[in-house]
Amino acid sequence: MIYPPIIAHRCGGALAPENTLAGLHLAARLGCRGVEFDVMLAADGVPVLIHDETLERTTSGRGRVADMGSVQLARLDAGSRHHAAFAMEPVPTLADALHRCAALGLWANVEIKPSAGQDVDTGRVVARLAAAANGKLLLSSFSSAALRSAAEEAEQLPRALLVGAIAPDWRERMAETGAMALHSSARALTAETLAEVLAAGFPLACYTVNRRDDAERLFAMGVSAVFTDRPDLWAASEM
Ligand code: G3P
Ligand code: MG
């Protein structure tokens, strides 16, 4: 699989409220070809874009995402915490986000981000919807159970295993999830481990890289792509 080298983290990076449609638009306007966002199930089982299991940090709501229906979530303000200019930006559904990515020509890394105990259901529901969307996308997750259930639902969709530092059992986890790529923290990456991953035939993408010189060092080492909050550091022709 060919990665866009610069992937806007949580839709538009730090330049827009995270995991919003406004972020997708901003990424496209900057010339990004790829975006990443986090997906969790609302109380009614509808997958929505949000990072935390609780609403307080990024929205006007309170409590757990898993306790609120998607219609209520859509009425929350997920923009003002970032800046008043984005007031009343909703918590989008995955369906809306995939539709928007297709309209904007964006490749999407859909990160399956299950709330506690929801790994299997979240993987299944996200994969079903992603398969139906028929877009340019990649599923990823820190959760092996979510990746396995995504594979059962839609084996044909490419999957990446997400990790912090690359642990010694990475080969087993890649095999058990059927992942075709590894996404790791940039901070903990060593040249030795990267060489092992590449030698095994797996591309590696790194998060979260907010400086150009760090990204260039990683690309020179053989990293395929970086997730960044600062896609504005690159020209459209470089992304
Ligand atoms: O998918 C890469 C990155 O988004 C993983 O970390 O916590 O920002 O979802 P997080
Ligand atoms: Mg993420």
mmCIF file of C-alpha atoms and ligand atoms in Angstrom, residues 9-10 36 38 51 111 113 142 162 207 227, ligand 1:
data_model
loop_
_atom_site.group_PDB
_atom_site.id
_atom_site.type_symbol
_atom_site.label_atom_id
_atom_site.label_comp_id
_atom_site.label_asym_id
_atom_site.label_seq_id
_atom_site.Cartn_x
_atom_site.Cartn_y
_atom_site.Cartn_z
ATOM 1 C CA HIS A 9 -3.595 13.831 12.652
ATOM 2 C CA ARG A 10 -7.187 13.834 13.995
ATOM 3 C CA GLU A 36 -6.305 10.179 10.282
ATOM 4 C CA ASP A 38 -10.490 8.244 15.717
ATOM 5 C CA HIS A 51 -10.684 10.509 20.616
ATOM 6 C CA GLU A 111 -8.421 4.509 13.721
ATOM 7 C CA LYS A 113 -10.785 3.547 19.099
ATOM 8 C CA PHE A 142 -4.200 -0.336 19.284
ATOM 9 C CA LEU A 162 -0.972 0.656 16.267
ATOM 10 C CA TYR A 207 2.943 9.507 15.164
ATOM 11 C CA PHE A 227 0.988 11.671 11.401
HETATM 12 O O1 G3P B 1 -3.153 6.819 14.591
HETATM 13 C C1 G3P B 1 -2.068 7.509 15.105
HETATM 14 C C2 G3P B 1 -2.404 8.255 16.372
HETATM 15 O O2 G3P B 1 -3.615 8.936 16.176
HETATM 16 C C3 G3P B 1 -2.501 7.380 17.576
HETATM 17 O O3 G3P B 1 -2.642 8.109 18.756
HETATM 18 O O4 G3P B 1 -3.955 8.884 20.683
HETATM 19 O O5 G3P B 1 -3.696 10.359 18.717
HETATM 20 O O6 G3P B 1 -5.138 8.365 18.569
HETATM 21 P P1 G3P B 1 -3.915 8.957 19.188
#
